[in-house]
Structure formats: structure tokens, C-alpha cells
Tab-separated table of C-alpha atoms in Angstrom:
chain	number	residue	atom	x	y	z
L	29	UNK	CA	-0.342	-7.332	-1.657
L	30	UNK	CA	2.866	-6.082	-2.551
L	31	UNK	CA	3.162	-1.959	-1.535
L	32	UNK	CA	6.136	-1.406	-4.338
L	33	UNK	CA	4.040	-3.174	-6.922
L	34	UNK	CA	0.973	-1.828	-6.008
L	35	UNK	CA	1.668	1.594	-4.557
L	36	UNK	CA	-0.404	1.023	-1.558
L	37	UNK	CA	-0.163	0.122	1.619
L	38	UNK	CA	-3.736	0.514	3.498
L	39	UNK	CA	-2.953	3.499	5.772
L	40	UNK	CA	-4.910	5.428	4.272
L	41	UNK	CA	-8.124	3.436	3.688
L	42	UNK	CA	-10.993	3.376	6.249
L	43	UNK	CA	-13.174	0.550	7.351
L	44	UNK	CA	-16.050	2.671	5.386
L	45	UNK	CA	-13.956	2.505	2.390
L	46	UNK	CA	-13.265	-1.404	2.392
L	47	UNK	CA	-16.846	-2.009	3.485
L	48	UNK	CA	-17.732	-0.217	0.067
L	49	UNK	CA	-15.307	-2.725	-1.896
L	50	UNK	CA	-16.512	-6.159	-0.896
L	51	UNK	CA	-19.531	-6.932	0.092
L	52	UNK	CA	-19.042	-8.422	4.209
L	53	UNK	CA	-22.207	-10.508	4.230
L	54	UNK	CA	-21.776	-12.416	0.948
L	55	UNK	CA	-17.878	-12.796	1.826
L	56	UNK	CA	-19.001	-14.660	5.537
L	57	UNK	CA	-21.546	-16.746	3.466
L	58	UNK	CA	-19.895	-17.812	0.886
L	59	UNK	CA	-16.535	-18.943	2.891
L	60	UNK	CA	-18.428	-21.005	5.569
L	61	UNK	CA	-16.199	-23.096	6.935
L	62	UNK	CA	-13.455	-22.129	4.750
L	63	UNK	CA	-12.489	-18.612	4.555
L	64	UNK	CA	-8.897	-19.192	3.790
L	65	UNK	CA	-9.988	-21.048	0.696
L	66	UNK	CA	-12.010	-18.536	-0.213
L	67	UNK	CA	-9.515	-15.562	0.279
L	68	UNK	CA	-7.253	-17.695	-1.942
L	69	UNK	CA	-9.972	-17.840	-4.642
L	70	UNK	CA	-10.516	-14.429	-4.576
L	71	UNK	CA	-6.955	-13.632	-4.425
L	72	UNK	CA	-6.777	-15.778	-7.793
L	73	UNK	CA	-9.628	-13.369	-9.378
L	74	UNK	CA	-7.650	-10.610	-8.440
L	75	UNK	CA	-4.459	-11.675	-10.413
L	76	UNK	CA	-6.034	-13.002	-13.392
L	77	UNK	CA	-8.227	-9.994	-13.556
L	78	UNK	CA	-4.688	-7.956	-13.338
L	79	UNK	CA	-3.143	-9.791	-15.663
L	80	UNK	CA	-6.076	-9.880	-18.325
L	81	UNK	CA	-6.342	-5.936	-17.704
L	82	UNK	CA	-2.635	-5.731	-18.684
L	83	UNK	CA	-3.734	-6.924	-21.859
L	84	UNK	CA	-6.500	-4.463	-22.925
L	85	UNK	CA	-4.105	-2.032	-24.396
L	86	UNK	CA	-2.580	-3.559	-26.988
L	87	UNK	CA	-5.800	-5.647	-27.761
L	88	UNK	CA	-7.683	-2.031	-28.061
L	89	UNK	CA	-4.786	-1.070	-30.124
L	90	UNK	CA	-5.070	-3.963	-32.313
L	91	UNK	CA	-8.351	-3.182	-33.038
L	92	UNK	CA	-9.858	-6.503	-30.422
L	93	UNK	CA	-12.438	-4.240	-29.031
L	94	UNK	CA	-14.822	-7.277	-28.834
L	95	UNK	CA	-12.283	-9.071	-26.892
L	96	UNK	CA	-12.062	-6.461	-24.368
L	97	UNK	CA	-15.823	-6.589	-23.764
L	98	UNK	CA	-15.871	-10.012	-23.105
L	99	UNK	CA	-12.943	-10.234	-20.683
L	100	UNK	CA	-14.574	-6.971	-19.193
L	101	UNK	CA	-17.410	-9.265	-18.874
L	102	UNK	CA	-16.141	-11.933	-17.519
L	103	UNK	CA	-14.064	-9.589	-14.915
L	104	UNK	CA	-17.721	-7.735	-13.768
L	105	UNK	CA	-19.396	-12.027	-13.670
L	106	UNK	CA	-16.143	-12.523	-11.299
L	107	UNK	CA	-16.737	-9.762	-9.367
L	108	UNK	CA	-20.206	-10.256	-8.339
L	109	UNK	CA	-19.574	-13.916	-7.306
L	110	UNK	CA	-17.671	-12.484	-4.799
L	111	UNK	CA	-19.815	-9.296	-4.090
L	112	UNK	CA	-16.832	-7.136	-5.040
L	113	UNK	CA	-19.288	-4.024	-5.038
L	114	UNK	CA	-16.828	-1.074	-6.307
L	115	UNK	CA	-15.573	-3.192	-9.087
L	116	UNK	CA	-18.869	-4.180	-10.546
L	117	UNK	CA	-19.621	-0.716	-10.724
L	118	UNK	CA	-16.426	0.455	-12.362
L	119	UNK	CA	-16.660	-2.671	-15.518
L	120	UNK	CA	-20.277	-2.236	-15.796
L	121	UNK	CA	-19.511	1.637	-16.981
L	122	UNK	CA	-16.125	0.018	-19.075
L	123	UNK	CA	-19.130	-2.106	-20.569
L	124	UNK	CA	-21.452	0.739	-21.576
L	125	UNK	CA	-18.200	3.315	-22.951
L	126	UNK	CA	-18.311	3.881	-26.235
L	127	UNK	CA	-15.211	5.380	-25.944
L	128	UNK	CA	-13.574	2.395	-24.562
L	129	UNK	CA	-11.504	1.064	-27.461
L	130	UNK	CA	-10.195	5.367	-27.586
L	131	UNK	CA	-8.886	5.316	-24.427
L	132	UNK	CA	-11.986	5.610	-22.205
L	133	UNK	CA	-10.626	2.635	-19.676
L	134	UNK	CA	-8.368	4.348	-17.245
L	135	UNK	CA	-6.038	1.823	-16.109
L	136	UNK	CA	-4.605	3.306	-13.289
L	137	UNK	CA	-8.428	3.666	-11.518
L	138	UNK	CA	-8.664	0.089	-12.406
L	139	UNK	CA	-5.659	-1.206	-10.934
L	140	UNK	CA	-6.498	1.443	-7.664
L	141	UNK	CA	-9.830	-0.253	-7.635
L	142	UNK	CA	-7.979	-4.223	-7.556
L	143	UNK	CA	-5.444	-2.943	-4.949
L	144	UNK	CA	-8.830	-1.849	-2.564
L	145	UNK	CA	-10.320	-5.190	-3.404
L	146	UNK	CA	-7.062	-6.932	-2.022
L	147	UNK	CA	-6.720	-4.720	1.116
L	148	UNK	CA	-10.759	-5.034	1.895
L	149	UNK	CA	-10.324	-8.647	1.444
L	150	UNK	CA	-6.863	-9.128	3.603
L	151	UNK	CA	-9.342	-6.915	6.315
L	152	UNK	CA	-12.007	-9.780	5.926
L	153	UNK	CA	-9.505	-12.324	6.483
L	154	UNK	CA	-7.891	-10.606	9.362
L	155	UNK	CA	-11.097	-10.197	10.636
L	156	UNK	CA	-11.238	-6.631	10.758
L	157	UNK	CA	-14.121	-5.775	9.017
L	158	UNK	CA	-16.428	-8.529	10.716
């Protein structure tokens, strides 16, 4: 993760904290033999997620509210493949705000939320949190 893109740079984030962001047991099972497949994979879900979220503005703006819902969808169907606890929470409230299209998705908490998933995940990988 990139600290002048992202603003963040892990100092500051317990083990507690990254153990709330990805979930440790589903993250060993799932990359069995191959965690450095999965961390790419997951690493993928993080940028497309990113760069999808990028787009919500100017799709609320244009009016593409159901658009948004379904990529917020897909984002929270991501996220619990890979037991990415925090995140799920955070879409599945985007989901149920009616305000959502007027502003109610606050992208900065979003993007804070994706920057924990990659430092709870680079943890994982390290093997820090195992």
C-alpha cells in the first residue's frame, strides 16, 4: 500500500484493530497452500473495489442510484468471500441508506476502511496476525 496515496502507514493500527478487519481463520482456510495467491486476489478486490468507489459520485450525481446499489453489492459479496468483517459492515449500512444517492456514502471512511483491509491483510501475509 502506498502511504502518499493512501495516507497511512500502519503505525498506528493495533493487532486488535486488524483482527477486526479480516477475518484470520477464513483468511488461513481459504489460502491453504497458497497464501500469496490469495493475498494477490484480495489485493485485486481491494483495487477494483477502489476504483468502482471512485465512481459512485458522479453515478449518484447522474442520477445511477441503482447502479451504486449493485456495485455496493457486489463490493459487500466480495468482501465476505474473503471475511473482510469491517467492510461488510460499512456496505451493508451504504445498502440500507436512504440517503445514499444525497450524500449519505462518506468516501473518505470508505477508502479508511480499504486502506485497514490492505494493512490487516499485508499483517496476514507477514504473518503477524497468525
Amino acid at each position: 500500500m502506498s502511504e502518499e496515496i493512501h495516507g497511512a502507514d500502519g503505525g498506528d493500527v493495533d493487532d486488535e484493530t486488524l483482527r477486526s478487519a479480516v477475518d484470520v481463520g477464513r483468511f488461513v482456510r481459504l489460502a491453504g497452500d497458497d497464501p500469496k495467491g490469495l493475498v494477490r486476489m484480495m489485493d485485486e478486490y481491494v483495487a477494483e473495489t477502489r476504483r468502482m468507489a471512485g465512481t459512485w459520485p458522479n453515478l449518484l450525481q447522474a442520477g445511477e442510484e441503482g447502479e451504486v446499489s449493485e456495485q455496493l453489492h457486489m463490493c459487500k459479496g466480495g468482501a465476505a468471500i474473503f471475511g473482510f468483517l469491517r467492510l461488510i459492515k460499512m456496505i451493508g449500512r451504504l445498502e440500507k441508506n436512504p440517503s445514499l444517492a444525497s450524500g449519505g456514502c462518506d468516501a473518505q471512511a470508505f477508502e479508511r476502511e480499504l486502506a485497514l483491509v490492505e494493512l490487516a491483510v499485508a499483517a496476514l501475509a507477514g504473518g503477524w496476525l497468525l
